[in-house]
PDB file of C-alpha atoms in Angstrom:
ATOM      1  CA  UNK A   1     132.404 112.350  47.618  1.00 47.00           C
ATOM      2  CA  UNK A   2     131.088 115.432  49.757  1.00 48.00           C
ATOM      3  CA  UNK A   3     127.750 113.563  49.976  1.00 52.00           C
ATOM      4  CA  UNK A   4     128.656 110.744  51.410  1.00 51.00           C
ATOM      5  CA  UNK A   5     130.962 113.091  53.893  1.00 52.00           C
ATOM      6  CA  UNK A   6     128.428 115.075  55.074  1.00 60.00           C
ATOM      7  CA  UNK A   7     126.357 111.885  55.949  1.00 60.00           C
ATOM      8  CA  UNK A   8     128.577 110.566  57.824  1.00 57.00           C
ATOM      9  CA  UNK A   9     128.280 112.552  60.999  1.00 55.00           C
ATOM     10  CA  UNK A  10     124.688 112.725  61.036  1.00 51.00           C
ATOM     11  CA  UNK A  11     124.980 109.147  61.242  1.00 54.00           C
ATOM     12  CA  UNK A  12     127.197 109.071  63.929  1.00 49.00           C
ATOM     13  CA  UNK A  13     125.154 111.108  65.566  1.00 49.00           C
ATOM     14  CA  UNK A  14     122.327 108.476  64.851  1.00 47.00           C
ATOM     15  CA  UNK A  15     124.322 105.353  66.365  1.00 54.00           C
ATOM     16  CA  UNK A  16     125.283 107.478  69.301  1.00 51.00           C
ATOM     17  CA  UNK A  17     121.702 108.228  70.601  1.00 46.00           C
ATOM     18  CA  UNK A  18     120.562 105.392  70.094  1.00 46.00           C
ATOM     19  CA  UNK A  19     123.760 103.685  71.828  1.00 48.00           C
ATOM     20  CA  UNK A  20     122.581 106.012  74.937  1.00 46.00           C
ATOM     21  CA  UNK A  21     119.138 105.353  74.502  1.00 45.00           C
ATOM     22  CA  UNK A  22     119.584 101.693  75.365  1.00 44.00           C
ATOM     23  CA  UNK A  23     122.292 102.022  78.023  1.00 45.00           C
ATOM     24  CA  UNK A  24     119.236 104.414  80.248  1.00 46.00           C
ATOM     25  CA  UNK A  25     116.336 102.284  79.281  1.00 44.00           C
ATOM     26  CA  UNK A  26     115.181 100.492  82.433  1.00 46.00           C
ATOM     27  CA  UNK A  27     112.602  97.590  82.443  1.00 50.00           C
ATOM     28  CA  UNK A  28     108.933  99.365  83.113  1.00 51.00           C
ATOM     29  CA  UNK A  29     107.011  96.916  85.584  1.00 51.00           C
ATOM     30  CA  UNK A  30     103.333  98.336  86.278  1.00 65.00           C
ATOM     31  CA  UNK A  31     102.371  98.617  89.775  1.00 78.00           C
ATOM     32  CA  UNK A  32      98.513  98.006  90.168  1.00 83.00           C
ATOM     33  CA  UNK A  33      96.292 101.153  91.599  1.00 88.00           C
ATOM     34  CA  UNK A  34      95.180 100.920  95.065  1.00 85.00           C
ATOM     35  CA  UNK A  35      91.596  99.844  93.538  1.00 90.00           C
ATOM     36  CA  UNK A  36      93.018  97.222  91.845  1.00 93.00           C
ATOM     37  CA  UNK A  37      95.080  96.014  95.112  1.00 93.00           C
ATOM     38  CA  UNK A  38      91.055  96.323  96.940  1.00 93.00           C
ATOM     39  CA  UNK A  39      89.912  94.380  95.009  1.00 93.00           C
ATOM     40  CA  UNK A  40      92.144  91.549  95.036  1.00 92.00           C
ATOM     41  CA  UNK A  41      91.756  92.162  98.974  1.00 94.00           C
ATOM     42  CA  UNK A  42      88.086  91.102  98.568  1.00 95.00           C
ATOM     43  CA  UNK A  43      88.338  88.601  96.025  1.00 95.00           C
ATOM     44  CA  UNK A  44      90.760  86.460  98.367  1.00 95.00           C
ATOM     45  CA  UNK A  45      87.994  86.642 101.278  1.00 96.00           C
ATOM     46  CA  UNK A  46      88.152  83.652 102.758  1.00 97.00           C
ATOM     47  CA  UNK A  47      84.497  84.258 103.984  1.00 96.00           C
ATOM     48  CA  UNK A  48      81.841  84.547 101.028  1.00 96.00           C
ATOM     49  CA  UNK A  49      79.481  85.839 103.676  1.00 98.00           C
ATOM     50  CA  UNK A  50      81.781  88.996 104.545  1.00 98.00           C
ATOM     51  CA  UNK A  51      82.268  89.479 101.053  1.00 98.00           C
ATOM     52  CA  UNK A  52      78.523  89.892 100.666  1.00 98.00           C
ATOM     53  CA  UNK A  53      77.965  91.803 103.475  1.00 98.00           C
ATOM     54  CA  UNK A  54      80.953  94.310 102.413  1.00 98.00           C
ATOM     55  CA  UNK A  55      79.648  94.904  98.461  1.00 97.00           C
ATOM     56  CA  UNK A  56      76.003  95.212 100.274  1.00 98.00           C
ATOM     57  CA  UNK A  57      77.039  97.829 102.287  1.00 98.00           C
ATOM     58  CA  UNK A  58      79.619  99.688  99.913  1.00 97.00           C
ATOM     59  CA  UNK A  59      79.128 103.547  99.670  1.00 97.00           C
ATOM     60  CA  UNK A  60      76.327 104.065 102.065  1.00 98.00           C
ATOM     61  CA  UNK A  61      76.916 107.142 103.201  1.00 98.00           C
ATOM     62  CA  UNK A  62      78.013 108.511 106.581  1.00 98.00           C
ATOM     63  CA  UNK A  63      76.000 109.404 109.393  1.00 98.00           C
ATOM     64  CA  UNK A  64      77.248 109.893 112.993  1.00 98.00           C
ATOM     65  CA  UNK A  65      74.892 107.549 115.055  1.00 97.00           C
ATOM     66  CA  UNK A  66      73.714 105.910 111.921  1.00 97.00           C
ATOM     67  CA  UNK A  67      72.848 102.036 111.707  1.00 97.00           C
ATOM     68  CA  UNK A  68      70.764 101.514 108.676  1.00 98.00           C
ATOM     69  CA  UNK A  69      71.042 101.898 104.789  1.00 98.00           C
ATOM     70  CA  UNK A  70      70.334 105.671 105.299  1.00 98.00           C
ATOM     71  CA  UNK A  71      73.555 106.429 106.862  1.00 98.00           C
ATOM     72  CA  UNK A  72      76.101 104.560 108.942  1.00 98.00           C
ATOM     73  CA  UNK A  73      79.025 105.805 111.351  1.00 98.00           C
ATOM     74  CA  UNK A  74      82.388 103.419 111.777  1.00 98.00           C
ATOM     75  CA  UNK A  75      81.388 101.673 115.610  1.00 98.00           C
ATOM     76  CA  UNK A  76      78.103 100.694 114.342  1.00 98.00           C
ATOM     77  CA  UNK A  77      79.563  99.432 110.582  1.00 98.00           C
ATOM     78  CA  UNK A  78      81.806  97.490 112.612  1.00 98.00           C
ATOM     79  CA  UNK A  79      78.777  96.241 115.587  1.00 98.00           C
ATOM     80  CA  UNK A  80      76.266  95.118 112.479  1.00 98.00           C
ATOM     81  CA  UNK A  81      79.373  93.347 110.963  1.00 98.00           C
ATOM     82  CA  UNK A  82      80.506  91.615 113.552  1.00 98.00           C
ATOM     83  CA  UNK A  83      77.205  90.447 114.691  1.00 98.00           C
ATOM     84  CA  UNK A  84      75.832  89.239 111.407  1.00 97.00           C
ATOM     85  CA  UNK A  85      79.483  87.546 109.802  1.00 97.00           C
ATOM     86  CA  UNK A  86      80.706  86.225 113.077  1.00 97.00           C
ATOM     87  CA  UNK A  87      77.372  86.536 115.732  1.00 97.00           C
ATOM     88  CA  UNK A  88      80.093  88.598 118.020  1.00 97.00           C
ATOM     89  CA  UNK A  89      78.384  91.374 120.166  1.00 97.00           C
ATOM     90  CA  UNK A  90      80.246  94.369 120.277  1.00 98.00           C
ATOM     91  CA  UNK A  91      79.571  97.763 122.385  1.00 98.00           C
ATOM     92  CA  UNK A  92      77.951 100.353 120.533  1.00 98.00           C
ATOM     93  CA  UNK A  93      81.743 102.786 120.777  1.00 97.00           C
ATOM     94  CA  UNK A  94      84.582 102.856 118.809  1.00 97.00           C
ATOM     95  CA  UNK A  95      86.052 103.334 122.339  1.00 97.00           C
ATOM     96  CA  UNK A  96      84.569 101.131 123.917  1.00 98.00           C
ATOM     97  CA  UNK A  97      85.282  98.200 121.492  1.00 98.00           C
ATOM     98  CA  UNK A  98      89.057  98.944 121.729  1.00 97.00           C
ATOM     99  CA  UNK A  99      88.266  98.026 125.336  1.00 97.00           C
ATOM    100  CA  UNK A 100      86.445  94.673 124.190  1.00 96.00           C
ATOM    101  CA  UNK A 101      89.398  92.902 121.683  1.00 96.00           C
ATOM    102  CA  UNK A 102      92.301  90.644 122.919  1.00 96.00           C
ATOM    103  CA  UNK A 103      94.916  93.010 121.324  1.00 97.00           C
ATOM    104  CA  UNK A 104      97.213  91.340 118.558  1.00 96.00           C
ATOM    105  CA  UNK A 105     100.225  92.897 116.780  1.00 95.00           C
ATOM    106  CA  UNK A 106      99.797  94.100 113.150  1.00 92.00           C
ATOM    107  CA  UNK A 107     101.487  91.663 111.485  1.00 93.00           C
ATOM    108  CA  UNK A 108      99.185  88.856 113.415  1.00 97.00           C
ATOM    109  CA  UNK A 109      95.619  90.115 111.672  1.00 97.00           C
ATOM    110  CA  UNK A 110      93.457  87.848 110.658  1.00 97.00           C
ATOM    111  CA  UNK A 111      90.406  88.525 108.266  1.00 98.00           C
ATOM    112  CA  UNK A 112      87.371  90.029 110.934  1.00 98.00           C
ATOM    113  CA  UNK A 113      89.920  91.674 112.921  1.00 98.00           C
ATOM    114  CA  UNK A 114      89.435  95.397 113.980  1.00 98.00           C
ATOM    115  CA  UNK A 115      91.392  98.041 113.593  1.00 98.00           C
ATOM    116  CA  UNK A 116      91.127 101.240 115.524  1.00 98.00           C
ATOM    117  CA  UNK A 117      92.435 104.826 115.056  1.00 98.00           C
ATOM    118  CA  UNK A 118      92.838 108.221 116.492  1.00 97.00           C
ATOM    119  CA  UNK A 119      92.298 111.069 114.500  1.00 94.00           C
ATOM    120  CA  UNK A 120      91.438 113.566 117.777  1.00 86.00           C
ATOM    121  CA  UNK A 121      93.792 113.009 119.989  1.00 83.00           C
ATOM    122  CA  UNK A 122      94.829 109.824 122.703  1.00 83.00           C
ATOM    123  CA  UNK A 123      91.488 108.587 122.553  1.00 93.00           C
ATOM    124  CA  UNK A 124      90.088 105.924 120.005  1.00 97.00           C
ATOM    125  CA  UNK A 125      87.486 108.006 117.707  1.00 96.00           C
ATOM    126  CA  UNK A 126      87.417 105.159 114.740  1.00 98.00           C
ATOM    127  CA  UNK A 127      86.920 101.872 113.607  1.00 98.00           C
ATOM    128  CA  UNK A 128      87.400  99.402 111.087  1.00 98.00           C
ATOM    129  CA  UNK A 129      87.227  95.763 109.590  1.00 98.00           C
ATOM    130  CA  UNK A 130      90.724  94.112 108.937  1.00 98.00           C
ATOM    131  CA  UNK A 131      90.205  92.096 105.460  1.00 98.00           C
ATOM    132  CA  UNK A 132      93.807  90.851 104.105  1.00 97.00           C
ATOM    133  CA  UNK A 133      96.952  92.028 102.639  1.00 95.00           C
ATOM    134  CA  UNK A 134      96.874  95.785 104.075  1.00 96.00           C
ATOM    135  CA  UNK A 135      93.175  96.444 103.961  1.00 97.00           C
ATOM    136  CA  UNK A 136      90.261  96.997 105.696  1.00 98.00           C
ATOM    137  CA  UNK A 137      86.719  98.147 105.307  1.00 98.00           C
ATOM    138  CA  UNK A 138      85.567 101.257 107.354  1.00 98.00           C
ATOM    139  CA  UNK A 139      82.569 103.765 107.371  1.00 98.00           C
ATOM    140  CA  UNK A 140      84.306 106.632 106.351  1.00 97.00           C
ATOM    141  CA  UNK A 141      83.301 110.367 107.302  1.00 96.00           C
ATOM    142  CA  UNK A 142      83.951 111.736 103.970  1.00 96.00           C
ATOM    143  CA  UNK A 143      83.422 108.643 101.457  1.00 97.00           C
ATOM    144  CA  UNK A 144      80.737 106.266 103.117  1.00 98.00           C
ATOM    145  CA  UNK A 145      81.777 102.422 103.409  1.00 98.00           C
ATOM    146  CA  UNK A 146      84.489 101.744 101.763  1.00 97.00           C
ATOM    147  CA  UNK A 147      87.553  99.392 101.628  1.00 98.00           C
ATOM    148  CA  UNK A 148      90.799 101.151 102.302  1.00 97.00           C
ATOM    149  CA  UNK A 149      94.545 100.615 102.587  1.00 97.00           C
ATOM    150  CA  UNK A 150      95.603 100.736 105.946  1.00 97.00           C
ATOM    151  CA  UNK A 151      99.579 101.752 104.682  1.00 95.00           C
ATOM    152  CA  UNK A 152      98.727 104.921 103.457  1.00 96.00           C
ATOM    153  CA  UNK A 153      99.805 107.532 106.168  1.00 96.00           C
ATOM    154  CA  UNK A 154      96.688 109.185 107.171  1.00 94.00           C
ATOM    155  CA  UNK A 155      96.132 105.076 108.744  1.00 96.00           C
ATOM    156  CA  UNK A 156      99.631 104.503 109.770  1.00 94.00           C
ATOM    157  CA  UNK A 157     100.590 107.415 111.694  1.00 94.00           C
ATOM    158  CA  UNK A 158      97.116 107.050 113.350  1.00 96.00           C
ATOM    159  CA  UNK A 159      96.707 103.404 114.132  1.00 97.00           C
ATOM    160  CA  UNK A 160      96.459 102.630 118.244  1.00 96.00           C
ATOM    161  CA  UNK A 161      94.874  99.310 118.687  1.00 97.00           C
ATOM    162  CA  UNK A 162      93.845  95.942 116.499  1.00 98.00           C
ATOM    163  CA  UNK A 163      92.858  92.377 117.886  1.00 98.00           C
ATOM    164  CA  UNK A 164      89.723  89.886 118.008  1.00 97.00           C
ATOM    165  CA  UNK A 165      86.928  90.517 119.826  1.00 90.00           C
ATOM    166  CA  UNK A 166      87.372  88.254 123.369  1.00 81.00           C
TER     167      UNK A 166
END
């Protein structure tokens, strides 16, 4: 008989944590990584060409005044793009293409459209390549070309312009 007392509260003690075990347990939904999300981006390209062009082009590093294989910087990425996906000339500046698009609001990109930043100041100092669904492709200083997502903060608190070339 003291056997089966002693039991007893160590199963209570059983039902009870598992009784508050299920009343915290929330439903676990996996979020995919931002590579995962880039890589949906360029699997819905609507443009085979661009998507080409883009995994062609991946890492090669940076290089300010670059326009080859060797090394690339962001205004000329976006110049060779441009003129080889959609046969759009562009100026040779970041700047100075900001000055060249018919601006558009954010939530009115289109795949092709730029992007452009400032990092220094008032004054556009990058460029990028608006894909779909938050991203864009960019030569970046520290990572080469790469496709991005333009909601991260170092983006949105430094976004100043996007449109179409005219």
């Amino acid at each position: 008989m003291l056997k089966k007392f002693t039991q007893f509260p160590v199963i209570c003690l059983l039902i009870g944590l598992l009784f508050l075990a299920s009343c915290g347990s929330k439903k676990y939904v996996a979020q995919k990584s931002t590579a995962a999300r880039a890589a949906d981006a360029m699997s819905n390209l609507k443009s085979k060409q661009l998507y080409r062009f883009i995994t062609d082009w991946s890492g090669v590093r940076y290089k300010l005044g670059g326009l080859d294989k060797n090394g690339i910087d962001c205004s000329g990425f976006a110049l060779l793009l441009q003129k080889q996906i959609y046969n759009v000339e562009l100026p040779r500046r970041s700047k100075d293409q900001a000055d060249a698009i018919k601006k558009k609001s954010y939530g009115h990109l289109k795949e092709g459209d730029l992007v452009f930043f400032s990092f220094g100041g008032k004054e556009v100092d990058h460029v990028g390549i608006y894909l779909n669904n938050d991203f864009f492709v960019h030569a970046s200083t520290t990572r080469g070309v790469i496709v991005d997502d333009l909601t991260l903060p170092a983006y949105q608190n430094t976004l100043v312009k996007a449109g179409s070339p005219k």
